[in-house]
Coordinates of C-alpha atoms in Angstrom, one line a residue:
M1 CA -24.0 -19.5 -51.4
A2 CA -22.5 -18.4 -47.6
P3 CA -22.6 -14.8 -46.0
S4 CA -19.3 -13.1 -46.1
S5 CA -17.7 -11.8 -42.8
S6 CA -19.4 -8.5 -43.3
D7 CA -22.9 -9.3 -43.5
T8 CA -22.1 -11.9 -40.1
Q9 CA -20.8 -8.6 -38.6
C10 CA -24.2 -6.5 -39.6
L11 CA -26.6 -10.0 -38.6
L12 CA -24.9 -10.5 -35.3
L13 CA -24.4 -6.4 -34.6
S14 CA -27.9 -6.5 -35.7
N15 CA -28.4 -8.5 -32.3
I16 CA -27.1 -6.4 -29.5
E17 CA -29.3 -4.4 -27.7
L18 CA -27.4 -0.9 -26.3
V19 CA -28.6 0.4 -22.0
D20 CA -28.1 3.6 -21.9
L21 CA -29.4 5.3 -18.9
F22 CA -32.3 7.2 -20.5
H23 CA -33.1 5.3 -24.0
I24 CA -32.7 1.1 -25.7
C25 CA -31.5 1.1 -29.5
S26 CA -29.4 -1.2 -30.6
S27 CA -28.2 -1.9 -34.7
P28 CA -24.0 -0.3 -34.1
Q29 CA -22.9 1.2 -37.4
S30 CA -19.4 -1.5 -38.1
L31 CA -16.1 -0.2 -39.9
L32 CA -14.5 -2.5 -42.3
S33 CA -11.8 -2.2 -40.7
H34 CA -13.8 -4.3 -36.8
K35 CA -13.3 -7.7 -37.0
Y36 CA -14.7 -8.5 -34.6
P37 CA -18.7 -7.7 -32.4
N38 CA -16.3 -5.2 -29.2
E39 CA -14.0 -3.2 -31.5
T40 CA -17.7 -1.8 -33.3
L41 CA -19.9 -1.6 -29.9
I42 CA -16.3 -0.1 -27.7
Y43 CA -16.2 3.1 -30.6
H44 CA -19.4 4.1 -29.9
G45 CA -19.0 4.4 -26.6
Y46 CA -20.6 1.0 -25.3
I47 CA -18.9 -2.1 -23.7
G48 CA -20.6 -5.9 -24.5
C49 CA -21.5 -8.7 -21.5
A50 CA -19.3 -10.6 -23.7
P51 CA -16.0 -11.0 -25.3
M52 CA -17.4 -12.8 -28.2
Y53 CA -20.6 -12.3 -29.4
P54 CA -22.4 -10.5 -27.1
M55 CA -26.5 -9.4 -26.8
V56 CA -26.6 -6.7 -24.5
A57 CA -24.0 -3.9 -23.8
I58 CA -23.8 -0.8 -21.1
S59 CA -23.5 2.9 -22.9
L60 CA -19.4 3.9 -20.9
C61 CA -21.7 6.4 -19.8
T62 CA -23.9 4.3 -17.5
L63 CA -20.8 2.7 -16.6
V64 CA -19.0 5.5 -15.4
T65 CA -21.9 7.6 -13.1
Y66 CA -22.0 4.3 -11.6
C67 CA -19.5 4.1 -10.7
Q68 CA -18.9 7.7 -9.0
I69 CA -21.9 7.0 -7.4
H70 CA -21.0 3.8 -5.8
R71 CA -17.2 5.3 -5.1
T72 CA -19.8 8.6 -3.5
Y73 CA -22.4 5.7 -1.7
P74 CA -20.2 2.5 -1.2
Y75 CA -23.2 0.7 -0.5
F76 CA -25.5 1.9 -3.4
S77 CA -25.3 -1.8 -5.3
I78 CA -24.5 -3.4 -8.7
Q79 CA -28.3 -4.9 -8.4
A80 CA -29.4 -1.3 -7.5
Q81 CA -28.3 0.5 -10.4
C82 CA -29.4 -2.7 -12.7
K83 CA -32.9 -2.2 -10.8
A84 CA -33.2 1.3 -11.4
L85 CA -32.6 0.9 -15.8
C86 CA -35.5 -1.1 -15.0
F87 CA -37.7 1.0 -13.2
L88 CA -35.8 4.2 -16.1
H89 CA -36.6 2.4 -20.4
E90 CA -40.2 0.9 -18.1
I91 CA -39.1 -3.0 -18.3
P92 CA -39.2 -5.4 -15.4
Y93 CA -36.3 -6.8 -13.8
W94 CA -34.3 -10.2 -14.0
P95 CA -30.9 -11.3 -11.8
Y96 CA -29.4 -12.4 -15.0
L97 CA -28.9 -8.5 -15.6
C98 CA -26.5 -7.7 -12.4
M99 CA -24.2 -10.6 -14.0
Q100 CA -24.1 -8.7 -17.1
F101 CA -23.8 -5.2 -15.7
L102 CA -21.1 -6.6 -13.8
A103 CA -19.1 -8.4 -16.8
A104 CA -18.9 -5.2 -18.3
Y105 CA -18.2 -2.6 -15.5
D106 CA -14.9 -5.5 -14.9
I107 CA -14.3 -4.6 -18.4
Y108 CA -13.6 -1.3 -17.9
L109 CA -12.5 -0.9 -15.1
K110 CA -9.3 -2.6 -16.1
I111 CA -9.3 -0.3 -19.5
I112 CA -9.9 2.7 -17.2
H113 CA -6.0 1.0 -15.1
S114 CA -5.1 0.3 -18.5
V115 CA -5.3 3.5 -19.4
D116 CA -4.1 5.4 -16.7
K117 CA -0.6 3.2 -16.3
H118 CA 0.2 3.4 -19.4
L119 CA -0.4 7.5 -18.2
R120 CA 2.0 7.0 -15.0
A121 CA 4.8 5.0 -16.8
P122 CA 6.1 9.4 -18.6
L123 CA 4.8 10.4 -16.0
N124 CA 7.5 8.8 -13.1
H125 CA 4.4 7.8 -11.1
N126 CA 4.7 4.0 -11.3
M127 CA 7.6 4.4 -9.1
P128 CA 7.6 2.3 -5.5
N129 CA 5.7 3.3 -2.3
W130 CA 4.2 6.9 -4.9
C131 CA 1.2 7.2 -4.1
L132 CA 2.3 7.2 0.0
L133 CA 4.5 9.6 -0.9
N134 CA 2.7 11.7 -2.6
S135 CA -0.8 11.0 -1.4
C136 CA -0.8 14.3 1.3
L137 CA 0.7 17.4 -0.5
A138 CA 1.3 19.0 2.7
C139 CA 3.0 15.8 4.5
F140 CA 5.3 14.6 2.6
Y141 CA 6.3 17.9 -0.1
K142 CA 9.4 20.3 1.6
L143 CA 10.0 23.3 0.2
Q144 CA 13.4 25.1 -0.5
D145 CA 15.0 26.1 2.9
E146 CA 12.1 24.0 5.3
P147 CA 12.8 23.8 8.6
T148 CA 12.8 20.6 10.1
L149 CA 10.0 19.6 12.1
E150 CA 10.8 17.8 14.7
F151 CA 7.6 15.1 13.7
D152 CA 8.0 14.8 9.7
W153 CA 4.6 13.3 9.9
L154 CA 1.4 12.6 11.9
V155 CA 0.3 9.2 11.0
S156 CA -2.3 7.8 12.7
I157 CA -3.1 3.5 12.1
D158 CA -6.7 2.3 13.0
G159 CA -8.3 -1.0 12.8
N160 CA -11.6 -1.8 11.4
N161 CA -14.0 -4.4 12.6
S162 CA -16.7 -4.5 10.2
L163 CA -15.5 -6.4 7.4
K164 CA -15.0 -9.7 8.1
H165 CA -14.9 -13.1 6.2
W166 CA -15.7 -16.3 7.2
D167 CA -13.5 -19.6 7.1
S168 CA -14.6 -21.8 5.0
A169 CA -12.8 -24.2 7.1
I170 CA -14.5 -23.9 9.6
Y171 CA -17.8 -26.0 7.6
N172 CA -14.5 -28.4 6.0
T173 CA -16.3 -26.5 2.6
T174 CA -13.2 -25.6 0.1
A175 CA -12.7 -22.6 0.0
C176 CA -13.5 -20.7 -3.2
I177 CA -9.5 -19.0 -4.1
D178 CA -9.3 -15.1 -4.3
S179 CA -7.5 -14.3 -8.0
C180 CA -8.9 -10.9 -8.1
K181 CA -5.9 -7.9 -6.8
A182 CA -6.1 -4.9 -6.5
C183 CA -4.7 -2.4 -8.7
S184 CA -3.9 0.2 -6.3
N185 CA -0.8 1.6 -5.1
Y186 CA -2.2 1.8 -0.8
W187 CA -3.8 -2.2 -0.8
I188 CA -0.8 -3.9 1.1
G189 CA -1.0 -7.9 0.5
P190 CA -1.3 -10.7 3.5
M191 CA 2.4 -11.8 1.4
A192 CA 3.7 -8.7 2.0
V193 CA 2.0 -8.3 5.7
G194 CA 3.6 -12.0 7.1
Q195 CA 6.6 -11.5 6.8
F196 CA 6.7 -9.3 9.7
K197 CA 3.8 -11.7 11.8
G198 CA 6.4 -12.4 14.5
E199 CA 7.6 -9.9 15.9
V200 CA 5.2 -8.8 18.3
K201 CA 4.3 -11.9 20.8
A202 CA 1.9 -12.1 23.1
Q203 CA 3.3 -12.1 26.8
G204 CA 1.6 -15.3 28.4
D205 CA 0.9 -13.9 31.7
S206 CA -0.7 -10.8 31.6
S207 CA 0.9 -9.3 34.4
L208 CA 3.5 -8.7 33.1
D209 CA 1.8 -5.7 30.6
D210 CA 2.8 -2.4 32.5
W211 CA 0.0 -0.8 30.7
G212 CA -2.1 1.0 32.7
D213 CA -0.7 0.0 35.6
E214 CA -0.5 4.0 36.4
P215 CA -2.4 4.9 38.9
I216 CA -4.7 8.3 37.3
K217 CA -6.4 10.8 40.3
T218 CA -9.3 11.8 39.0
N219 CA -12.4 12.9 41.3
P220 CA -15.4 10.3 42.0
G221 CA -18.0 9.6 39.7
S222 CA -15.9 11.7 37.3
L223 CA -14.1 9.9 34.2
T224 CA -15.4 6.8 34.8
C225 CA -14.5 5.6 31.0
V226 CA -11.0 5.4 31.5
S227 CA -11.7 1.9 33.8
H228 CA -13.7 0.7 30.5
W229 CA -10.8 1.6 27.6
Q230 CA -10.0 -1.3 25.7
N231 CA -8.4 -0.1 23.1
A232 CA -4.8 -0.3 22.9
G233 CA -5.6 -3.1 26.3
P234 CA -2.7 -5.9 26.4
K235 CA -3.4 -7.8 22.7
T236 CA -4.2 -11.0 25.7
H237 CA -7.3 -9.1 26.8
K238 CA -8.0 -8.6 22.6
K239 CA -10.5 -11.6 20.8
M240 CA -11.3 -12.8 17.3
F241 CA -13.8 -14.5 16.6
S242 CA -11.6 -17.9 15.1
V243 CA -14.5 -18.6 12.8
F244 CA -13.1 -15.1 9.8
H245 CA -10.8 -15.9 7.9
E246 CA -10.5 -12.2 7.5
S247 CA -11.1 -10.3 10.8
G248 CA -11.2 -6.7 8.8
I249 CA -8.8 -3.6 7.9
F250 CA -6.0 -1.8 8.8
I251 CA -5.8 1.7 7.8
A252 CA -2.7 4.5 7.6
A253 CA -3.7 8.0 6.9
C254 CA -1.6 11.4 7.7
C255 CA -3.1 14.4 10.0
H256 CA -5.4 15.8 7.0
H257 CA -7.3 12.2 6.2
F258 CA -5.3 11.7 2.9
I259 CA -5.2 7.1 3.0
L260 CA -1.6 6.2 2.4
L261 CA -1.9 2.1 3.6
A262 CA -4.8 -0.4 4.4
C263 CA -4.3 -3.9 4.8
N264 CA -6.7 -6.7 5.8
M265 CA -6.9 -7.8 8.7
I266 CA -5.6 -12.1 8.9

């Protein structure tokens, strides 16, 4: 006699290991309306590490804790989190634990993004550039009869070359296509940035550039950094290794330290 679907469901749930910050348990109780193990897991506050028949499930409390730690300290990796869980539960660490945790964490982020997306719609927070126009209340909100300022916004823009991405074409290897897309309105995609790549052209003769030509009257021995300052120099004086597909990120921030926009430097 073949087992019923309810017996099979109970058998599948009994094989799932539930991982929390301070304890490990198993055998969550399923409801009659649940057809799949992940329905029962999310009902009890866990996310399975596989779409159909997970063997391990991570608690939402653990995923939320890691998300907030990683937000305040981005160097705290998933590997470090998994090793910490292994120490707490006194079990040996194995590399496959990171893949299980990463699968559950990706699903958690997708759930959070989907919930936020549904909440923004009735609040009219899903309009284009809503985050840009509402990130800083002091900069973008206007009061009735407020006097007009000479500059409405004070924005700083700067780049950073610490987040480089190696170009796979250097060694004639197959490029790994990254299908991930940012879920934030802060991020500007390569297609949008590429529309302006021809607006600023590099000058062939550096002598035509008037940057730094105006003499600066200083006392001998003072302000020696002026002659070495190259941050605002001509574009032809700034070079980046061609081995990198992405040389870093470029951000715009208001005077109150709120990030407004960000993009990759390709």
